[in-house]
């Protein structure tokens, strides 16, 4: 069954360059975006532009604190920028080598930066260097726990490190090759590391021991993990989405059209959002069914959502799109129930019990074969060309946005 194409944005906000980074706060009150015009933007829930300020180069990363008081970013010229709630640049810092990763604590009081020079640098909200750790080789990924008390680091030295907020080492995990991506859950109980060799994805305990390891043959484009670390969504270059438990057990996999450019699992794991190279965003439920889709005029490279997943924001070309999903998801559920009943009615009408109470083809069904819907292939009565579902979809095609 094809995804419903009824999704429409609540609002759109154009910027002066390609949207390169996007972030939504957990309660959907604020959306921060960075773009190729060197600017950082902060918008509220309704799409009003609260402020915009410039950095020195294309923005690579942006994140807002949960209350919208602080916004942190880094740009292609290796400058970290930190803005207050009015959009004023509170401080900035240039790193000598390329910045590979950055994260900010939910309250905005800690910013951690990993760079090509092998250093992990932690800054306070006032721009003071709180601490620094030397990993000897380039740092590829940093992640601050949802509580803000832990910092996880992945490095080219083949290790994943867990540090306290103050930079003290809690444990380190030895991989077999450079660690490309790390994530730790709200409380640090579940941590993960992706290494270069064989796309090995490790689940790590709160003491640094390996709990599970799974390898993937296809190229991984993006990973998103729920806040509690229970579920993992992985997007691959071949257009497949894998949704697994924390131990790697595959719950479902689904394919979408085009290579995946970004993926986001809602904080509670109920929905997964995927952007692809075919200029579209897809909404999948917790069972892997593609519920909704929306096609843009240009490439989509970043997606974000609030905690429950009922709001998402997507960056496509030079525009930020905001979608409110609740009414659409309710509509899709109603339609799915209706469609299931109609398809069952089609099947029941095609067969009827004979004298021996066994089912035989309904009179008029074609001999030597079954008449099928010319669109989806569902068996239908002789004399018809479409099943009830496809017939209904054709009737609605003139007004896909109409809600019942």
PDB file of C-alpha atoms in Angstrom, residues 96-275:
ATOM      1  CA  UNK A  96      43.139  25.250  14.648  1.00  0.00           C
ATOM      2  CA  UNK A  97      42.097  22.086  12.779  1.00  0.00           C
ATOM      3  CA  UNK A  98      38.856  20.906  11.178  1.00  0.00           C
ATOM      4  CA  UNK A  99      35.897  20.403  13.527  1.00  0.00           C
ATOM      5  CA  UNK A 100      34.334  16.967  13.034  1.00  0.00           C
ATOM      6  CA  UNK A 101      31.618  16.917  15.681  1.00  0.00           C
ATOM      7  CA  UNK A 102      29.900  19.031  18.303  1.00  0.00           C
ATOM      8  CA  UNK A 103      27.151  18.730  20.893  1.00  0.00           C
ATOM      9  CA  UNK A 104      25.514  20.954  23.481  1.00  0.00           C
ATOM     10  CA  UNK A 105      23.879  19.974  26.778  1.00  0.00           C
ATOM     11  CA  UNK A 106      20.091  20.427  26.879  1.00  0.00           C
ATOM     12  CA  UNK A 107      20.374  23.408  29.245  1.00  0.00           C
ATOM     13  CA  UNK A 108      23.086  25.057  27.135  1.00  0.00           C
ATOM     14  CA  UNK A 109      25.662  25.173  29.907  1.00  0.00           C
ATOM     15  CA  UNK A 110      28.165  22.818  28.248  1.00  0.00           C
ATOM     16  CA  UNK A 111      29.417  22.719  24.648  1.00  0.00           C
ATOM     17  CA  UNK A 112      31.757  19.910  23.562  1.00  0.00           C
ATOM     18  CA  UNK A 113      33.772  19.993  20.332  1.00  0.00           C
ATOM     19  CA  UNK A 114      35.794  17.192  18.701  1.00  0.00           C
ATOM     20  CA  UNK A 115      38.334  18.079  16.037  1.00  0.00           C
ATOM     21  CA  UNK A 116      40.930  16.778  13.610  1.00  0.00           C
ATOM     22  CA  UNK A 117      43.802  17.708  15.951  1.00  0.00           C
ATOM     23  CA  UNK A 118      42.754  14.904  18.336  1.00  0.00           C
ATOM     24  CA  UNK A 119      41.430  17.262  20.981  1.00  0.00           C
ATOM     25  CA  UNK A 120      38.094  17.260  22.785  1.00  0.00           C
ATOM     26  CA  UNK A 121      37.323  20.740  24.091  1.00  0.00           C
ATOM     27  CA  UNK A 122      34.538  21.572  26.543  1.00  0.00           C
ATOM     28  CA  UNK A 123      33.261  25.151  26.931  1.00  0.00           C
ATOM     29  CA  UNK A 124      30.916  26.708  29.463  1.00  0.00           C
ATOM     30  CA  UNK A 125      28.024  28.929  28.376  1.00  0.00           C
ATOM     31  CA  UNK A 126      30.325  31.899  28.992  1.00  0.00           C
ATOM     32  CA  UNK A 127      32.931  30.618  26.542  1.00  0.00           C
ATOM     33  CA  UNK A 128      35.441  29.532  29.171  1.00  0.00           C
ATOM     34  CA  UNK A 129      37.448  26.410  28.299  1.00  0.00           C
ATOM     35  CA  UNK A 130      36.260  24.037  31.032  1.00  0.00           C
ATOM     36  CA  UNK A 131      38.570  21.137  30.113  1.00  0.00           C
ATOM     37  CA  UNK A 132      40.407  19.481  27.247  1.00  0.00           C
ATOM     38  CA  UNK A 133      41.259  15.841  26.460  1.00  0.00           C
ATOM     39  CA  UNK A 134      43.906  14.671  24.016  1.00  0.00           C
ATOM     40  CA  UNK A 135      42.913  11.519  22.077  1.00  0.00           C
ATOM     41  CA  UNK A 136      46.140  11.577  20.023  1.00  0.00           C
ATOM     42  CA  UNK A 137      44.225  11.002  16.777  1.00  0.00           C
ATOM     43  CA  UNK A 138      41.295  12.828  15.121  1.00  0.00           C
ATOM     44  CA  UNK A 139      38.051  12.928  17.099  1.00  0.00           C
ATOM     45  CA  UNK A 140      35.123  11.903  14.891  1.00  0.00           C
ATOM     46  CA  UNK A 141      32.101  12.070  17.179  1.00  0.00           C
ATOM     47  CA  UNK A 142      30.976  13.506  20.513  1.00  0.00           C
ATOM     48  CA  UNK A 143      27.677  13.033  22.358  1.00  0.00           C
ATOM     49  CA  UNK A 144      26.356  14.569  25.590  1.00  0.00           C
ATOM     50  CA  UNK A 145      23.795  12.546  27.542  1.00  0.00           C
ATOM     51  CA  UNK A 146      20.266  13.918  27.885  1.00  0.00           C
ATOM     52  CA  UNK A 147      20.947  14.632  31.553  1.00  0.00           C
ATOM     53  CA  UNK A 148      24.012  16.666  30.608  1.00  0.00           C
ATOM     54  CA  UNK A 149      26.178  14.723  33.069  1.00  0.00           C
ATOM     55  CA  UNK A 150      28.154  12.507  30.658  1.00  0.00           C
ATOM     56  CA  UNK A 151      30.200  13.017  27.491  1.00  0.00           C
ATOM     57  CA  UNK A 152      30.970  10.212  25.039  1.00  0.00           C
ATOM     58  CA  UNK A 153      33.777  10.491  22.480  1.00  0.00           C
ATOM     59  CA  UNK A 154      34.744   8.427  19.434  1.00  0.00           C
ATOM     60  CA  UNK A 155      38.209   8.720  17.919  1.00  0.00           C
ATOM     61  CA  UNK A 156      40.461   7.473  15.133  1.00  0.00           C
ATOM     62  CA  UNK A 157      42.551   5.785  17.818  1.00  0.00           C
ATOM     63  CA  UNK A 158      39.936   2.995  17.765  1.00  0.00           C
ATOM     64  CA  UNK A 159      38.491   3.876  21.152  1.00  0.00           C
ATOM     65  CA  UNK A 160      35.222   5.170  22.567  1.00  0.00           C
ATOM     66  CA  UNK A 161      35.591   7.139  25.799  1.00  0.00           C
ATOM     67  CA  UNK A 162      33.026   7.956  28.459  1.00  0.00           C
ATOM     68  CA  UNK A 163      33.814  11.104  30.406  1.00  0.00           C
ATOM     69  CA  UNK A 164      32.057  12.935  33.184  1.00  0.00           C
ATOM     70  CA  UNK A 165      30.798  16.466  32.719  1.00  0.00           C
ATOM     71  CA  UNK A 166      34.071  17.606  34.252  1.00  0.00           C
ATOM     72  CA  UNK A 167      36.195  15.647  31.779  1.00  0.00           C
ATOM     73  CA  UNK A 168      37.160  12.785  34.084  1.00  0.00           C
ATOM     74  CA  UNK A 169      37.469   9.368  32.420  1.00  0.00           C
ATOM     75  CA  UNK A 170      34.844   6.822  33.502  1.00  0.00           C
ATOM     76  CA  UNK A 171      35.709   4.085  31.013  1.00  0.00           C
ATOM     77  CA  UNK A 172      37.065   3.438  27.545  1.00  0.00           C
ATOM     78  CA  UNK A 173      36.042   0.847  24.975  1.00  0.00           C
ATOM     79  CA  UNK A 174      38.568  -0.630  22.545  1.00  0.00           C
ATOM     80  CA  UNK A 175      37.305  -1.216  18.980  1.00  0.00           C
ATOM     81  CA  UNK A 176      39.253  -2.700  16.060  1.00  0.00           C
ATOM     82  CA  UNK A 177      39.242   0.395  13.844  1.00  0.00           C
ATOM     83  CA  UNK A 178      38.416   4.131  13.985  1.00  0.00           C
ATOM     84  CA  UNK A 179      35.191   4.936  15.850  1.00  0.00           C
ATOM     85  CA  UNK A 180      33.019   7.056  13.550  1.00  0.00           C
ATOM     86  CA  UNK A 181      29.906   7.644  15.663  1.00  0.00           C
ATOM     87  CA  UNK A 182      28.965   7.504  19.344  1.00  0.00           C
ATOM     88  CA  UNK A 183      25.774   8.036  21.321  1.00  0.00           C
ATOM     89  CA  UNK A 184      24.830   7.715  24.979  1.00  0.00           C
ATOM     90  CA  UNK A 185      21.316   7.637  26.407  1.00  0.00           C
ATOM     91  CA  UNK A 186      19.678  10.025  28.853  1.00  0.00           C
ATOM     92  CA  UNK A 187      21.230   8.372  31.903  1.00  0.00           C
ATOM     93  CA  UNK A 188      24.270   6.782  30.235  1.00  0.00           C
ATOM     94  CA  UNK A 189      22.952   3.259  30.790  1.00  0.00           C
ATOM     95  CA  UNK A 190      22.954   2.485  27.055  1.00  0.00           C
ATOM     96  CA  UNK A 191      25.821   3.635  24.859  1.00  0.00           C
ATOM     97  CA  UNK A 192      26.706   2.867  21.259  1.00  0.00           C
ATOM     98  CA  UNK A 193      29.719   3.091  18.965  1.00  0.00           C
ATOM     99  CA  UNK A 194      29.997   2.583  15.213  1.00  0.00           C
ATOM    100  CA  UNK A 195      33.438   1.629  13.946  1.00  0.00           C
ATOM    101  CA  UNK A 196      34.841   1.857  10.439  1.00  0.00           C
ATOM    102  CA  UNK A 197      35.662  -1.820   9.866  1.00  0.00           C
ATOM    103  CA  UNK A 198      32.624  -3.833   8.666  1.00  0.00           C
ATOM    104  CA  UNK A 199      30.264  -1.124   9.936  1.00  0.00           C
ATOM    105  CA  UNK A 200      30.455  -2.842  13.325  1.00  0.00           C
ATOM    106  CA  UNK A 201      27.875  -1.311  15.671  1.00  0.00           C
ATOM    107  CA  UNK A 202      28.549  -1.950  19.364  1.00  0.00           C
ATOM    108  CA  UNK A 203      26.184  -1.720  22.297  1.00  0.00           C
ATOM    109  CA  UNK A 204      28.194  -0.799  25.399  1.00  0.00           C
ATOM    110  CA  UNK A 205      27.231  -1.118  29.062  1.00  0.00           C
ATOM    111  CA  UNK A 206      27.429   1.673  31.626  1.00  0.00           C
ATOM    112  CA  UNK A 207      30.799   0.201  32.696  1.00  0.00           C
ATOM    113  CA  UNK A 208      32.299   0.066  29.218  1.00  0.00           C
ATOM    114  CA  UNK A 209      31.769  -3.617  28.447  1.00  0.00           C
ATOM    115  CA  UNK A 210      30.458  -4.832  25.115  1.00  0.00           C
ATOM    116  CA  UNK A 211      26.873  -6.099  25.306  1.00  0.00           C
ATOM    117  CA  UNK A 212      26.325  -6.805  21.606  1.00  0.00           C
ATOM    118  CA  UNK A 213      27.896  -6.225  18.198  1.00  0.00           C
ATOM    119  CA  UNK A 214      26.255  -6.241  14.769  1.00  0.00           C
ATOM    120  CA  UNK A 215      27.829  -5.645  11.361  1.00  0.00           C
ATOM    121  CA  UNK A 216      26.237  -4.274   8.193  1.00  0.00           C
ATOM    122  CA  UNK A 217      27.369  -4.736   4.599  1.00  0.00           C
ATOM    123  CA  UNK A 218      25.722  -1.633   3.141  1.00  0.00           C
ATOM    124  CA  UNK A 219      27.037   1.887   3.575  1.00  0.00           C
ATOM    125  CA  UNK A 220      25.447   3.621   6.576  1.00  0.00           C
ATOM    126  CA  UNK A 221      24.327   7.186   5.833  1.00  0.00           C
ATOM    127  CA  UNK A 222      22.826   8.181   9.173  1.00  0.00           C
ATOM    128  CA  UNK A 223      21.854   6.780  12.588  1.00  0.00           C
ATOM    129  CA  UNK A 224      19.259   7.966  15.091  1.00  0.00           C
ATOM    130  CA  UNK A 225      18.734   6.474  18.548  1.00  0.00           C
ATOM    131  CA  UNK A 226      15.841   7.060  20.928  1.00  0.00           C
ATOM    132  CA  UNK A 227      16.538   9.120  24.015  1.00  0.00           C
ATOM    133  CA  UNK A 228      16.472   6.100  26.341  1.00  0.00           C
ATOM    134  CA  UNK A 229      18.658   4.049  23.995  1.00  0.00           C
ATOM    135  CA  UNK A 230      16.062   1.287  23.517  1.00  0.00           C
ATOM    136  CA  UNK A 231      15.680   1.587  19.744  1.00  0.00           C
ATOM    137  CA  UNK A 232      18.020   2.342  16.847  1.00  0.00           C
ATOM    138  CA  UNK A 233      17.076   3.597  13.366  1.00  0.00           C
ATOM    139  CA  UNK A 234      19.712   3.183  10.646  1.00  0.00           C
ATOM    140  CA  UNK A 235      19.528   4.641   7.142  1.00  0.00           C
ATOM    141  CA  UNK A 236      21.524   3.061   4.319  1.00  0.00           C
ATOM    142  CA  UNK A 237      22.735   4.285   0.938  1.00  0.00           C
ATOM    143  CA  UNK A 238      20.600   1.677  -0.831  1.00  0.00           C
ATOM    144  CA  UNK A 239      17.390   3.244   0.497  1.00  0.00           C
ATOM    145  CA  UNK A 240      16.733   0.755   3.312  1.00  0.00           C
ATOM    146  CA  UNK A 241      15.780   1.684   6.863  1.00  0.00           C
ATOM    147  CA  UNK A 242      16.564  -0.786   9.662  1.00  0.00           C
ATOM    148  CA  UNK A 243      14.842  -0.425  13.019  1.00  0.00           C
ATOM    149  CA  UNK A 244      16.393  -2.509  15.780  1.00  0.00           C
ATOM    150  CA  UNK A 245      16.322  -3.056  19.489  1.00  0.00           C
ATOM    151  CA  UNK A 246      19.346  -1.820  21.425  1.00  0.00           C
ATOM    152  CA  UNK A 247      20.996  -5.243  21.122  1.00  0.00           C
ATOM    153  CA  UNK A 248      20.729  -5.135  17.331  1.00  0.00           C
ATOM    154  CA  UNK A 249      17.730  -7.455  17.021  1.00  0.00           C
ATOM    155  CA  UNK A 250      15.968  -6.383  13.824  1.00  0.00           C
ATOM    156  CA  UNK A 251      12.355  -5.362  14.433  1.00  0.00           C
ATOM    157  CA  UNK A 252      11.700  -4.378  10.829  1.00  0.00           C
ATOM    158  CA  UNK A 253      13.270  -3.079   7.679  1.00  0.00           C
ATOM    159  CA  UNK A 254      11.689  -0.931   5.016  1.00  0.00           C
ATOM    160  CA  UNK A 255      12.809   0.511   1.705  1.00  0.00           C
ATOM    161  CA  UNK A 256      12.075   3.995   0.419  1.00  0.00           C
ATOM    162  CA  UNK A 257      12.803   5.589  -2.925  1.00  0.00           C
ATOM    163  CA  UNK A 258      16.300   6.994  -3.298  1.00  0.00           C
ATOM    164  CA  UNK A 259      19.409   6.934  -1.074  1.00  0.00           C
ATOM    165  CA  UNK A 260      18.769   8.106   2.481  1.00  0.00           C
ATOM    166  CA  UNK A 261      20.248  11.494   3.355  1.00  0.00           C
ATOM    167  CA  UNK A 262      19.135  11.770   6.994  1.00  0.00           C
ATOM    168  CA  UNK A 263      17.089   9.863   9.550  1.00  0.00           C
ATOM    169  CA  UNK A 264      15.441  10.767  12.843  1.00  0.00           C
ATOM    170  CA  UNK A 265      13.630   8.567  15.357  1.00  0.00           C
ATOM    171  CA  UNK A 266      11.221  10.344  17.664  1.00  0.00           C
ATOM    172  CA  UNK A 267      12.388  10.438  21.256  1.00  0.00           C
ATOM    173  CA  UNK A 268       9.802   7.849  22.306  1.00  0.00           C
ATOM    174  CA  UNK A 269      10.481   5.576  19.314  1.00  0.00           C
ATOM    175  CA  UNK A 270       6.916   5.703  17.953  1.00  0.00           C
ATOM    176  CA  UNK A 271       7.835   7.208  14.564  1.00  0.00           C
ATOM    177  CA  UNK A 272      10.810   7.359  12.201  1.00  0.00           C
ATOM    178  CA  UNK A 273      11.388  10.179   9.714  1.00  0.00           C
ATOM    179  CA  UNK A 274      13.551   9.769   6.640  1.00  0.00           C
ATOM    180  CA  UNK A 275      14.744  12.207   3.970  1.00  0.00           C
TER     181      UNK A 275
END
